[in-house]
Amino acid sequence: MRIYSVFKCLILCALVLSCKPQVPDKYLQPGEFEDILYDYHLADAMAQNEENSSGDEYNTMLYRQAVLNKYGITQAEFDSSLVYYTRHSDRLHQVYENLVKRFEDDAMSLGASANDIRRFGDMRSERDTSNLWVGEPATMLTVFPPYNLMSFEIMADSTYQAGDRIIFSFNCDFIYNEGIKDGRAVLAVQFKNDSVASSMVRMSSNMNYVLTVTDSDKKGIKAIRGFVYLEKSVNYGSSMTNNDLCLMFIDNIRMVRMRGMSSLGSGVNGNTSAPMSNDTARRIVGANPVGQGSGQIGQSQHKPSSNSKPLKLSDVRPLPPHR
């Protein structure tokens, strides 16, 4: 009788496991899809780092085609798989969680420190600095409502002090088959006298973005609100369909509160005597997509650095010349 009960339990477990939804065979499986996306992001970074920036679009197409040749798949197979994972956001989220970990491990192996990679990420309650973000550390946006908007609201408590500075930072990574990349982020701080100060930035490149708002008049912060939004390309108009690949991935999201007028410190730009200006949107120059290390704060540049290993030359197939 006991053996019979154990046998029934085994049968039940087998049925439960067999009922777990799997990725259909006609699509790329999660492991292979993750590997392809990993090389895809490296290919994009390589193309954007070319000295001749006028050929970025052509170089991007060339390197992406090399990735597809490397794995022996066609553009149509990759596109159909990407559409499938886009419609199953839980699977795509897990793939990108793994990608973030891989890029971080690569950065560490090449000499980056944990502080370079995370930047305020492990802070929860320090004397002068706290990470306020309690939401998901990563998300994905499309151009189709309601999935084109991520909004947030944080109400201040007794731990906030007059003169605090709020820093909102995140990594932005696009996957587009065509069209103009046009993301926007807004950080707005409401003070205790109900006045509002805000900062806005537009995203069009794979890099790290930072927005700051400071309570320079020491009014006291009442609430923090904002959003990240992906705009539909005007080139598409009404012809865009759900099969068009226009995705923006946001990861390593941080909302940092810093006391008083102290600077960001050496962990960000290596110069404690040059604090960031108030209520401005800044980009981290040299930051890598998908959670790699951060660089120095300076003027905006549209070429993120990459510590990636180059693709094999044998994988590259020339594309038809421009017309």
PDB file of N, CA and C in Angstrom, residues 14 26 43 57 85 95 116 125 128 132 176 179 181 190 213-214 225 234 240 245 255 293 300 304 307:
ATOM      1  N   ALA A  14       4.871  14.199 -11.902  1.00  0.00           N
ATOM      2  CA  ALA A  14       5.158  14.192 -13.335  1.00  0.00           C
ATOM      3  C   ALA A  14       4.105  14.963 -14.113  1.00  0.00           C
ATOM      4  N   LYS A  26       9.155  26.134 -32.153  1.00  0.00           N
ATOM      5  CA  LYS A  26       9.404  26.986 -33.321  1.00  0.00           C
ATOM      6  C   LYS A  26      10.079  28.302 -32.946  1.00  0.00           C
ATOM      7  N   ALA A  43      27.191  43.862 -30.098  1.00  0.00           N
ATOM      8  CA  ALA A  43      27.285  44.329 -31.481  1.00  0.00           C
ATOM      9  C   ALA A  43      26.864  45.793 -31.593  1.00  0.00           C
ATOM     10  N   GLU A  57      24.496  53.369 -38.412  1.00  0.00           N
ATOM     11  CA  GLU A  57      23.355  52.538 -38.790  1.00  0.00           C
ATOM     12  C   GLU A  57      23.808  51.345 -39.629  1.00  0.00           C
ATOM     13  N   TYR A  85       8.604  36.545 -26.991  1.00  0.00           N
ATOM     14  CA  TYR A  85       9.054  36.891 -25.639  1.00  0.00           C
ATOM     15  C   TYR A  85       8.492  38.240 -25.198  1.00  0.00           C
ATOM     16  N   VAL A  95      15.066  36.617 -18.802  1.00  0.00           N
ATOM     17  CA  VAL A  95      16.209  36.640 -19.717  1.00  0.00           C
ATOM     18  C   VAL A  95      17.079  37.854 -19.445  1.00  0.00           C
ATOM     19  N   ASP A 116      31.612  50.641  -9.003  1.00  0.00           N
ATOM     20  CA  ASP A 116      31.488  51.130 -10.372  1.00  0.00           C
ATOM     21  C   ASP A 116      30.207  50.622 -11.019  1.00  0.00           C
ATOM     22  N   SER A 125      20.481  52.488   4.110  1.00  0.00           N
ATOM     23  CA  SER A 125      20.399  53.485   5.168  1.00  0.00           C
ATOM     24  C   SER A 125      21.800  53.877   5.603  1.00  0.00           C
ATOM     25  N   ASP A 128      24.482  59.757   5.258  1.00  0.00           N
ATOM     26  CA  ASP A 128      24.188  60.886   4.389  1.00  0.00           C
ATOM     27  C   ASP A 128      23.496  60.499   3.092  1.00  0.00           C
ATOM     28  N   LEU A 132      16.092  55.184  -2.148  1.00  0.00           N
ATOM     29  CA  LEU A 132      14.662  55.236  -1.868  1.00  0.00           C
ATOM     30  C   LEU A 132      13.850  54.289  -2.739  1.00  0.00           C
ATOM     31  N   TYR A 176      15.494  48.125 -31.533  1.00  0.00           N
ATOM     32  CA  TYR A 176      14.625  48.622 -32.601  1.00  0.00           C
ATOM     33  C   TYR A 176      15.040  47.987 -33.915  1.00  0.00           C
ATOM     34  N   GLY A 179      13.094  52.951 -37.127  1.00  0.00           N
ATOM     35  CA  GLY A 179      12.404  54.033 -36.443  1.00  0.00           C
ATOM     36  C   GLY A 179      13.322  54.803 -35.509  1.00  0.00           C
ATOM     37  N   LYS A 181      14.476  56.272 -32.002  1.00  0.00           N
ATOM     38  CA  LYS A 181      14.412  55.956 -30.573  1.00  0.00           C
ATOM     39  C   LYS A 181      14.139  57.246 -29.806  1.00  0.00           C
ATOM     40  N   GLN A 190       7.911  67.729  -5.262  1.00  0.00           N
ATOM     41  CA  GLN A 190       6.980  68.686  -4.658  1.00  0.00           C
ATOM     42  C   GLN A 190       7.475  69.033  -3.258  1.00  0.00           C
ATOM     43  N   VAL A 213      17.295  66.684  -8.732  1.00  0.00           N
ATOM     44  CA  VAL A 213      16.557  67.848  -8.242  1.00  0.00           C
ATOM     45  C   VAL A 213      17.001  68.085  -6.807  1.00  0.00           C
ATOM     46  N   THR A 214      17.334  69.330  -6.473  1.00  0.00           N
ATOM     47  CA  THR A 214      17.839  69.670  -5.147  1.00  0.00           C
ATOM     48  C   THR A 214      16.907  70.661  -4.460  1.00  0.00           C
ATOM     49  N   ARG A 225       7.738  62.460  -7.570  1.00  0.00           N
ATOM     50  CA  ARG A 225       6.961  61.814  -8.629  1.00  0.00           C
ATOM     51  C   ARG A 225       7.745  61.864  -9.935  1.00  0.00           C
ATOM     52  N   VAL A 234       7.401  59.060 -35.176  1.00  0.00           N
ATOM     53  CA  VAL A 234       6.500  59.748 -36.103  1.00  0.00           C
ATOM     54  C   VAL A 234       6.608  59.165 -37.506  1.00  0.00           C
ATOM     55  N   MET A 240       2.094  51.296 -37.722  1.00  0.00           N
ATOM     56  CA  MET A 240       2.827  50.431 -36.805  1.00  0.00           C
ATOM     57  C   MET A 240       1.932  49.299 -36.313  1.00  0.00           C
ATOM     58  N   LEU A 245       9.361  45.850 -33.899  1.00  0.00           N
ATOM     59  CA  LEU A 245      10.226  45.716 -32.727  1.00  0.00           C
ATOM     60  C   LEU A 245      10.702  47.086 -32.276  1.00  0.00           C
ATOM     61  N   MET A 255      16.883  55.488  -6.955  1.00  0.00           N
ATOM     62  CA  MET A 255      16.386  56.783  -6.493  1.00  0.00           C
ATOM     63  C   MET A 255      17.141  57.102  -5.204  1.00  0.00           C
ATOM     64  N   GLY A 293      29.550  49.061 -15.876  1.00  0.00           N
ATOM     65  CA  GLY A 293      30.113  50.089 -15.014  1.00  0.00           C
ATOM     66  C   GLY A 293      29.772  51.486 -15.467  1.00  0.00           C
ATOM     67  N   SER A 300      27.302  65.433 -22.709  1.00  0.00           N
ATOM     68  CA  SER A 300      26.649  64.281 -23.312  1.00  0.00           C
ATOM     69  C   SER A 300      27.413  63.804 -24.536  1.00  0.00           C
ATOM     70  N   PRO A 304      28.474  54.987 -26.057  1.00  0.00           N
ATOM     71  CA  PRO A 304      28.824  54.291 -24.829  1.00  0.00           C
ATOM     72  C   PRO A 304      30.003  53.374 -25.051  1.00  0.00           C
ATOM     73  N   ASN A 307      33.281  46.978 -23.043  1.00  0.00           N
ATOM     74  CA  ASN A 307      34.399  46.100 -22.726  1.00  0.00           C
ATOM     75  C   ASN A 307      34.228  44.748 -23.398  1.00  0.00           C
TER      76      ASN A 307
END
